[in-house]
Short mmCIF file of C-alpha atoms in Angstrom, two decimals:
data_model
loop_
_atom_site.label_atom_id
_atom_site.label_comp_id
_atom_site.label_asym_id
_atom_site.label_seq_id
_atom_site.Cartn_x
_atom_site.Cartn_y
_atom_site.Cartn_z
CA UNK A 133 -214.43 -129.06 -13.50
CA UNK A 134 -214.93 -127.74 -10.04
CA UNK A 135 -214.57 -123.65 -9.58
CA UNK A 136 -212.09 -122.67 -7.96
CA UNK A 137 -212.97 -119.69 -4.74
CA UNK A 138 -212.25 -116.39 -6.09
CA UNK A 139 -208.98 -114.92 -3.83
CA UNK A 140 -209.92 -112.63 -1.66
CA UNK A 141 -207.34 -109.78 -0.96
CA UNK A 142 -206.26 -109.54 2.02
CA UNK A 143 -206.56 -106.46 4.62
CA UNK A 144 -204.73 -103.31 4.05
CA UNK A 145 -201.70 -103.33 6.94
CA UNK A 146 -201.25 -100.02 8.65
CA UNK A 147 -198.24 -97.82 7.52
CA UNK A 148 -195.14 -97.25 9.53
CA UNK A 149 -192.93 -94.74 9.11
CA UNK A 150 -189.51 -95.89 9.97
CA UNK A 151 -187.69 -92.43 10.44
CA UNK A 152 -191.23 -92.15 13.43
CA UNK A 153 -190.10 -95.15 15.25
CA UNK A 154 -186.35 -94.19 14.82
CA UNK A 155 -187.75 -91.29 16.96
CA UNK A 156 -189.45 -93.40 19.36
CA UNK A 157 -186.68 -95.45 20.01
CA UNK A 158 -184.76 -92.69 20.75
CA UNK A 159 -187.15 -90.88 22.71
CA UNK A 160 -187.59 -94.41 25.00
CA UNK A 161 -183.27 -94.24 25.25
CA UNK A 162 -183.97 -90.79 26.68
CA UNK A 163 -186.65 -91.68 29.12
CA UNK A 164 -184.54 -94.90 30.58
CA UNK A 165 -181.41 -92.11 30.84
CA UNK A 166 -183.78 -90.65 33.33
CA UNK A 167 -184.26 -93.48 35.42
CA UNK A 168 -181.02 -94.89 35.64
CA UNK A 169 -179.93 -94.95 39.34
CA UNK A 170 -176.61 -93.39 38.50
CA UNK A 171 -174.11 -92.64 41.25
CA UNK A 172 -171.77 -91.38 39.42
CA UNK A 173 -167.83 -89.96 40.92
CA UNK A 174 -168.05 -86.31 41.64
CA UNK A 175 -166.13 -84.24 38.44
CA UNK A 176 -167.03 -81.20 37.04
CA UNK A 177 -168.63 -82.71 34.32
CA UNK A 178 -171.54 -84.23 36.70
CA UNK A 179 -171.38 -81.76 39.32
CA UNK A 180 -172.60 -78.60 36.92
CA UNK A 181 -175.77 -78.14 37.74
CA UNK A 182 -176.23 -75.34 35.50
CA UNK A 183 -174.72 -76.93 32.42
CA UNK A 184 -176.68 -79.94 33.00
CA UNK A 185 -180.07 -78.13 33.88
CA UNK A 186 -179.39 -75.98 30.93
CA UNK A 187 -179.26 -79.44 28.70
CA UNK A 188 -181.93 -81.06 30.14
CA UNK A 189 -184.28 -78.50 30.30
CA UNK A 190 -184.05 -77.29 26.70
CA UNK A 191 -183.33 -80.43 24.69
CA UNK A 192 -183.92 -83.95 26.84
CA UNK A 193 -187.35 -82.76 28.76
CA UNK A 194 -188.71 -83.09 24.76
CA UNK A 195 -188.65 -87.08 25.44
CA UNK A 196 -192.29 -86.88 26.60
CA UNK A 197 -193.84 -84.16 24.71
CA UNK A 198 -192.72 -86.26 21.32
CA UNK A 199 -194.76 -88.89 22.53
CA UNK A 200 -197.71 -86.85 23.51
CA UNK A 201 -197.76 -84.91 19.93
CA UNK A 202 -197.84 -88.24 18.38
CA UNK A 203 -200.69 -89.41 20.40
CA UNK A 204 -202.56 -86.05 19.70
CA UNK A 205 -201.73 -85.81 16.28
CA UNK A 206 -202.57 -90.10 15.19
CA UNK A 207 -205.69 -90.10 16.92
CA UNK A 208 -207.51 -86.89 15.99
CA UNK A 209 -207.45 -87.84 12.08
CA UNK A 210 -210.62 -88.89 11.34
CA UNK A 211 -211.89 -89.01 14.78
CA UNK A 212 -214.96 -90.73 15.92
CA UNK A 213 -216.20 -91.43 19.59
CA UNK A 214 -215.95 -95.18 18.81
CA UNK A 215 -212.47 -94.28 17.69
CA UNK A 216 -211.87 -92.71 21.18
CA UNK A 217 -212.92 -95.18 23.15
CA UNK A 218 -211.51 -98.23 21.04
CA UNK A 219 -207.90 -96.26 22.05
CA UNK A 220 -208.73 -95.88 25.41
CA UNK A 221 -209.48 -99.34 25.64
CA UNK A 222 -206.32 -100.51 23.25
CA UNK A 223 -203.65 -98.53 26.16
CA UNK A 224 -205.71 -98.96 29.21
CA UNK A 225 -205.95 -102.75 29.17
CA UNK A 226 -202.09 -103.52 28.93
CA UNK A 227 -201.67 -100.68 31.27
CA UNK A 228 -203.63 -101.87 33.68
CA UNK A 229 -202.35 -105.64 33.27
CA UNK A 230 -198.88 -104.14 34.13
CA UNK A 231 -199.50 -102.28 36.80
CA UNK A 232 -201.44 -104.88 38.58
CA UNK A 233 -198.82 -107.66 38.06
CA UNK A 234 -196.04 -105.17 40.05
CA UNK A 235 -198.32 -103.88 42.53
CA UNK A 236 -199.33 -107.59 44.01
CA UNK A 237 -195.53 -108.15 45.21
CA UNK A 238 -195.59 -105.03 47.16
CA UNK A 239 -198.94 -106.15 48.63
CA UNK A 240 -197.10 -109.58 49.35
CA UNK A 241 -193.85 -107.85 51.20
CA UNK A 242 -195.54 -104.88 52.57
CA UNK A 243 -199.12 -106.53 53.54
CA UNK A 244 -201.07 -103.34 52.39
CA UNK A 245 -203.45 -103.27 50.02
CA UNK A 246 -204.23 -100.64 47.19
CA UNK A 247 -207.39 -99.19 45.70
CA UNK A 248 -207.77 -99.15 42.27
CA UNK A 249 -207.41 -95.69 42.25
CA UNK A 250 -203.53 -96.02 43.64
CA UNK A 251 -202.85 -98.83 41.32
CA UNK A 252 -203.72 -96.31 38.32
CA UNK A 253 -202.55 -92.87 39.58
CA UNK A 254 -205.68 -90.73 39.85
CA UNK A 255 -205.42 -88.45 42.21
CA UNK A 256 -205.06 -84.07 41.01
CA UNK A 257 -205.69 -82.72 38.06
CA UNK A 258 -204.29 -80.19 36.10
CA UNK A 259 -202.70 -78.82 39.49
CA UNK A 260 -201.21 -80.57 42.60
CA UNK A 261 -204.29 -78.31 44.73
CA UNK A 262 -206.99 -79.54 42.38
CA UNK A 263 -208.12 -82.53 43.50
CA UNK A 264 -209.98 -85.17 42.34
CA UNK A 265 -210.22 -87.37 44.74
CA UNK A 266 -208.91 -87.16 48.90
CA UNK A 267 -205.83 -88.73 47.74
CA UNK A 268 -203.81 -85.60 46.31
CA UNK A 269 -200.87 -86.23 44.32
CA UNK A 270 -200.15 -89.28 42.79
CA UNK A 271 -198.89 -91.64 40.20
CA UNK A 272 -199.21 -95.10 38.85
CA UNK A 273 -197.46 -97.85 40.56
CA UNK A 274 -195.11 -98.49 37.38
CA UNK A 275 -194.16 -94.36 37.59
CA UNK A 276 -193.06 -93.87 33.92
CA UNK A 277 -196.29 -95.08 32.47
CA UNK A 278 -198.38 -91.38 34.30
CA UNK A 279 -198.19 -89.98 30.29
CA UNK A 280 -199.88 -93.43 29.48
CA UNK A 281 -202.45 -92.75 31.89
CA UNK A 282 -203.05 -89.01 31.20
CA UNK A 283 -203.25 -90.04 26.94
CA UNK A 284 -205.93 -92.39 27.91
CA UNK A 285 -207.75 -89.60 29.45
CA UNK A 286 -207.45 -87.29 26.89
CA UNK A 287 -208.11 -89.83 24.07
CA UNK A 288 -211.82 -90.39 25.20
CA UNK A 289 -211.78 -86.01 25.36
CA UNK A 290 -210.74 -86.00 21.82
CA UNK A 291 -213.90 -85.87 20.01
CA UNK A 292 -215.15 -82.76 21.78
CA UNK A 293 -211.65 -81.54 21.52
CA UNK A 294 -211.94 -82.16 17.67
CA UNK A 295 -214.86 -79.53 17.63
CA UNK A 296 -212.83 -76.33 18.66
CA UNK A 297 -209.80 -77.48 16.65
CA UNK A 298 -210.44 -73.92 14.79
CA UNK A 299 -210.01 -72.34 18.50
CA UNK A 300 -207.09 -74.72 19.39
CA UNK A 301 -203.76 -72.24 17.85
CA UNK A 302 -204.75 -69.17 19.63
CA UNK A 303 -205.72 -71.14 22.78
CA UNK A 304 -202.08 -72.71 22.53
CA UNK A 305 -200.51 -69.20 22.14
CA UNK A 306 -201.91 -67.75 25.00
CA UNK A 307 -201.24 -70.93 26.83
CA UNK A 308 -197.65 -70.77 25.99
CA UNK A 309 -197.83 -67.03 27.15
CA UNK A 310 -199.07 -68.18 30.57
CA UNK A 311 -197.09 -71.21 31.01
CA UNK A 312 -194.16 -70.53 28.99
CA UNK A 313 -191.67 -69.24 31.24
CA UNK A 314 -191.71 -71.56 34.06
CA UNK A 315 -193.27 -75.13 33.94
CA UNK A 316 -193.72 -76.79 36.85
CA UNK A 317 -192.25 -80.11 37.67
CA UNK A 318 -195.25 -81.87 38.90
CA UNK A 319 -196.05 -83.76 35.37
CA UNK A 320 -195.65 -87.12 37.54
CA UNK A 321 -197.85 -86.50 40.67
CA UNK A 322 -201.05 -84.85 38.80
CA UNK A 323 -202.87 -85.82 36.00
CA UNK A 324 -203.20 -83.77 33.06
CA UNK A 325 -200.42 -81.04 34.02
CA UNK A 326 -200.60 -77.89 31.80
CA UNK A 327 -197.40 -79.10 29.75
CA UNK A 328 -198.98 -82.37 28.85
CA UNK A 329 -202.21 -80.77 28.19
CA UNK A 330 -200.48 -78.26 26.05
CA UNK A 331 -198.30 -81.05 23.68
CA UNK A 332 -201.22 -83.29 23.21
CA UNK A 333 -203.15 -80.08 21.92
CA UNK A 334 -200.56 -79.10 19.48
CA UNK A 335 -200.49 -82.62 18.11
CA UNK A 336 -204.31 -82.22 17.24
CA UNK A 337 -203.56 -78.98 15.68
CA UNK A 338 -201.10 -81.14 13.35
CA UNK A 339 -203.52 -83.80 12.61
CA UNK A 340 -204.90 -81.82 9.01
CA UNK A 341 -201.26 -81.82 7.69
CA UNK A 342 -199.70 -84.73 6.07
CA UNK A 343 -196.83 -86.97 7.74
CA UNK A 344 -194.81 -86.68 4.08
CA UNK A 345 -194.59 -82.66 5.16
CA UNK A 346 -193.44 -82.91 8.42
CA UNK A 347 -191.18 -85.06 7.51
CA UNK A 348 -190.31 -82.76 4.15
CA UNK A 349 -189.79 -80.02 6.79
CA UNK A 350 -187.09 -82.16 8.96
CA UNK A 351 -185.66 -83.17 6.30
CA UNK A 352 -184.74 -79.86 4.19
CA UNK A 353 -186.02 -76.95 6.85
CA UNK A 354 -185.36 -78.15 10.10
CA UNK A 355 -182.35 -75.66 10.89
CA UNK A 356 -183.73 -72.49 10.42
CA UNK A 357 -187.09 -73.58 12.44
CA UNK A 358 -184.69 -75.18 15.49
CA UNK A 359 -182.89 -72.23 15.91
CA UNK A 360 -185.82 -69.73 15.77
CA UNK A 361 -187.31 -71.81 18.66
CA UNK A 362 -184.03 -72.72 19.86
CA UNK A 363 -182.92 -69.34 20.76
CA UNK A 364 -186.46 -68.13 21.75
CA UNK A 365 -186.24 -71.47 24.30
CA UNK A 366 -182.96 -70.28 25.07
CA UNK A 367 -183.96 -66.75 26.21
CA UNK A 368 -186.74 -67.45 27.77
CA UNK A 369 -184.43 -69.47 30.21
CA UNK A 370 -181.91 -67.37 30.49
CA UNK A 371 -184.17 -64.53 31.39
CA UNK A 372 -186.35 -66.55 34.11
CA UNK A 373 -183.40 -67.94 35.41
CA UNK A 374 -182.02 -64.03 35.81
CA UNK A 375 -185.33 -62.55 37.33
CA UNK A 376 -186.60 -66.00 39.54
CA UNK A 377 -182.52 -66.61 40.70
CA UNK A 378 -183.74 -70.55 40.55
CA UNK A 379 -181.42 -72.04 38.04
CA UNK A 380 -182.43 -72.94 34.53
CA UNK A 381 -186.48 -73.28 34.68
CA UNK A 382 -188.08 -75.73 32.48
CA UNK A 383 -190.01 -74.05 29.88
CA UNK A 384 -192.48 -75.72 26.84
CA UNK A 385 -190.61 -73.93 24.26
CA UNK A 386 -187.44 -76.24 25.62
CA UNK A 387 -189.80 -78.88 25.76
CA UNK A 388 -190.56 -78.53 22.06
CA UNK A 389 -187.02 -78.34 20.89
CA UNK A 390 -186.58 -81.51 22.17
CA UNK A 391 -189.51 -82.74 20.64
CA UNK A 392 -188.34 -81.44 17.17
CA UNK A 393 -184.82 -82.99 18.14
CA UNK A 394 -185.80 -86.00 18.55
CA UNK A 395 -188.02 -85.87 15.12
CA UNK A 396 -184.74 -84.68 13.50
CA UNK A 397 -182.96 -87.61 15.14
CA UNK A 398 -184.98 -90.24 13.90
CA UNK A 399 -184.72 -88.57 10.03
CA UNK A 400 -181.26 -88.91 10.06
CA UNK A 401 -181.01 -92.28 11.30
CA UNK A 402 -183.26 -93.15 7.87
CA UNK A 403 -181.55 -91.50 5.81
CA UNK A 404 -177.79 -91.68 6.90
CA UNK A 405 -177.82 -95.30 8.31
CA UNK A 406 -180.30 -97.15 6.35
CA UNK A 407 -179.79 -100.46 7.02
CA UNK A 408 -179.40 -99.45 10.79
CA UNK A 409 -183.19 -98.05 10.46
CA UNK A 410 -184.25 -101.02 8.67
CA UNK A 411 -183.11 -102.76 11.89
CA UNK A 412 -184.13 -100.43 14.37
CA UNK A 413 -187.34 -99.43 13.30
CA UNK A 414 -189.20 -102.42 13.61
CA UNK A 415 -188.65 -102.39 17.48
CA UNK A 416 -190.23 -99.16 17.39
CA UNK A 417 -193.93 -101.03 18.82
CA UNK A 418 -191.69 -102.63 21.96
CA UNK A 419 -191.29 -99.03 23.34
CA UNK A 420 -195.03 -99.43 25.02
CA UNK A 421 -192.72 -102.34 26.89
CA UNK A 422 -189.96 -100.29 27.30
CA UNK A 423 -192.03 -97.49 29.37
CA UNK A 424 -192.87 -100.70 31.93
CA UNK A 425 -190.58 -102.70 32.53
CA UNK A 426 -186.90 -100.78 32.27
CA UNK A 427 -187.08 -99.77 36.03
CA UNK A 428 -187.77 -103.45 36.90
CA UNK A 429 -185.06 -103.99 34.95
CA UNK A 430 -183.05 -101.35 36.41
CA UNK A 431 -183.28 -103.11 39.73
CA UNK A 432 -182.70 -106.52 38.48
CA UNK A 433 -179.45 -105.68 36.86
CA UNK A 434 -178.32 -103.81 39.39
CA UNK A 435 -178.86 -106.48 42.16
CA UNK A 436 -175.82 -108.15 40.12
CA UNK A 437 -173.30 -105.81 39.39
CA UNK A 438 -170.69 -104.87 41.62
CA UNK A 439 -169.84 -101.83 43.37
CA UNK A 440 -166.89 -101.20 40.60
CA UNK A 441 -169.70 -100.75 37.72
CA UNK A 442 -172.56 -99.15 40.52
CA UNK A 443 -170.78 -96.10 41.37
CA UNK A 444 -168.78 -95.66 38.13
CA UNK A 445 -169.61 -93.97 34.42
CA UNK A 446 -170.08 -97.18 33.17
CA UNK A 447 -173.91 -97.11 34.69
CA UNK A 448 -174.73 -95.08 31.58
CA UNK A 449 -174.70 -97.81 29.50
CA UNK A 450 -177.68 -99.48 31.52
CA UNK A 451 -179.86 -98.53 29.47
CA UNK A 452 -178.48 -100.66 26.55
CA UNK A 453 -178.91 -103.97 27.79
CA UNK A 454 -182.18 -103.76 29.55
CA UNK A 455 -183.71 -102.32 25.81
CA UNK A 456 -181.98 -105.45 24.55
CA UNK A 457 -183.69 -107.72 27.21
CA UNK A 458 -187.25 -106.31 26.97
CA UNK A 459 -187.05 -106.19 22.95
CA UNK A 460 -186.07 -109.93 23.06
CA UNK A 461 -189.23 -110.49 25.34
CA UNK A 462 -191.18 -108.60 22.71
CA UNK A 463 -190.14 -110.48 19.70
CA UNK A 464 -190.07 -113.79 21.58
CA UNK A 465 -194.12 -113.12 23.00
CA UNK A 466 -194.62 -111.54 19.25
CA UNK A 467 -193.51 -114.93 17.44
CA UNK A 468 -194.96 -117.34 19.90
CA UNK A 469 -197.95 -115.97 21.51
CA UNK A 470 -199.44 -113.54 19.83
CA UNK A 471 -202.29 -113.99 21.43
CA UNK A 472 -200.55 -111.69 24.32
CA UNK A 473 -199.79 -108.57 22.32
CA UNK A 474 -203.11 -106.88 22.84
CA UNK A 475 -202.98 -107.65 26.38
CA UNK A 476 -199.44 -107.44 27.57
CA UNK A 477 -197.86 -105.17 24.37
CA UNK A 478 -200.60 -102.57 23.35
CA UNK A 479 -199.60 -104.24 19.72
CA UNK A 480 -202.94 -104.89 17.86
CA UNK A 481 -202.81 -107.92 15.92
CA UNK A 482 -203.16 -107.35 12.16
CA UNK A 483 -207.43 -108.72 10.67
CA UNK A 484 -207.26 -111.88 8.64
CA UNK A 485 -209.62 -111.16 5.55
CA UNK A 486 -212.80 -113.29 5.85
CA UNK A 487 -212.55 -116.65 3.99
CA UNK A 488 -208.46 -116.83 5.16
#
């Protein structure tokens, strides 16, 4: 009798959290509302600048900072330099792939050429004075990938990061102190701006607690912590908007109650709509794809519709089909060349245990 190989188990698979990708997803809807080019008919709805700035700046500005917390909080577990740079690596190929592939048809039309520096968005840091290099402000050629760029950055800064973690709530206080009642709106032209700076920080200071209590705190807590910082976000605009005479300022207390929002938003969907989430949250690794291609997209579609649908309300449902379109790419390049996903969808492919 011949013996037969012993089975050998096969690799533990990393753990999603559906009610986290719910959140993605909706945090990717929010950052494609952004980018629509919406020419919308004048009505007071629209035309309220103070409604909408009072919105936008204390509930949708949180699309970004969710991502950043996430990025903070997922890498600084059990951080190692090797860690560090294996993430940097993991976003900064795929990043660079895209960027590349939409930069060489403006070299082709506009007979220019770019540095590499241009192509990636390095330019100030921290401030638009502060500059790194002559260029001054700046941003990646694909524009809605700069928080890409800047959690690369701070992913290989992690480890020494990691080593004032102690340090990193009272830093984060007085941070909030300094920056709290007016943040400026340069997060696209500099790298590293104090907001993003500030949500990636207060991700690491999550990273010792469990994801089973944040989401136990969504799920049975979240209303009397959302209106504490609620109102607080809501005073603190109020009252800069009363001394400044600017409007509604953007402030990262606003910025976390969107944040938190979105968390919320993505808890509900699991536990309300079930089979929706069972759905939805699988698409949760295309939103890497979503953050590059839906302004290509953008100006695809719109090169086909007519006037009627341009400059009418029905532009707000852009977003829909172009999430459709790029999560049909990603399931189609998932399912028949998976060789791509490390390269063109920052999806690591799951290790085959040895002998398989």
């Amino acid at each position: 009798m011949t013996e037969q190989a012993p089975e050998v188990p096969a690799l533990p698979v990393k753990k999603r959290y559906e009610w986290i990708d719910n959140a993605r997803i909706v945090a990717a809807f929010l950052i494609m509302y952004v980018h629509v080019p919406v020419h919308l008919p004048a009505d007071a709805l629209v035309n309220n600048g103070m409604v909408y700035q009072l919105v936008h700046h204390t509930t949708l500005c949180g699309r970004v900072p969710f991502f950043l917390i996430l990025a903070g909080y997922f890498l600084a577990r059990n951080i190692t330099w090797s860690k560090a740079w294996d993430r940097f690596l993991w976003l900064f190929i795929p990043f660079a792939i895209w960027n590349l592939v939409f930069v060489y048809p403006r070299m082709v039309v506009e007979h220019t050429t770019y540095s590499f520096l241009d192509i990636m968005g390095v330019g100030s840091i921290f401030s638009d004075t502060w500059q790194f290099t002559d260029r001054g402000n700046c941003a990646p050629i694909l524009g809605p990938s700069w928080f890409l760029r800047d959690i690369m950055v701070l992913s290989l800064l992690t480890p020494l990061i990691i080593k004032i973690k102690r340090y990193l709530p009272a830093l984060l206080v007085a941070w909030a102190v300094i920056f709290c009642a007016r943040v400026e709106n340069y997060t696209q032209i500099v790298m590293l701006s104090p907001s993003t700076i500030f949500f990636y920080l207060f991700g690491v200071c999550l990273c010792e607690y469990r994801i089973s209590d944040a989401y136990r705190i969504l799920n049975g807590r979240f209303l009397p912590v959302f209106v504490i910082v609620g109102v607080t976000a809501l005073v603190f605009c109020i009252s800069s908007s009363v001394f400044h005479g600017m409007g509604v300022p953007r402030t990262l207390l606003g910025m976390l109650v969107g944040a938190l929002m979105i968390a919320y938003t993505g808890v509900i969907i699991e536990k309300c709509w079930p089979k929706l989430s069972k759905r939805l949250a699988p698409l949760g690794p295309a939103c890497f794809l979503v953050f590059m291609l839906h302004k290509p997209c953008f100006r695809v579609m719109c090169h086909f519709l007519p006037d009627s649908i341009l400059y009418s309300h029905w532009m707000l449902l852009l977003p829909i089909p172009a999430f459709v379109v790029i999560c049909a790419f990603f399931l189609l390049m998932k399912r028949y060349t998976p060789c791509l996903m490390p390269y063109l969808g920052h999806m690591k492919l799951p290790k085959k245990a040895k002998g398989q």
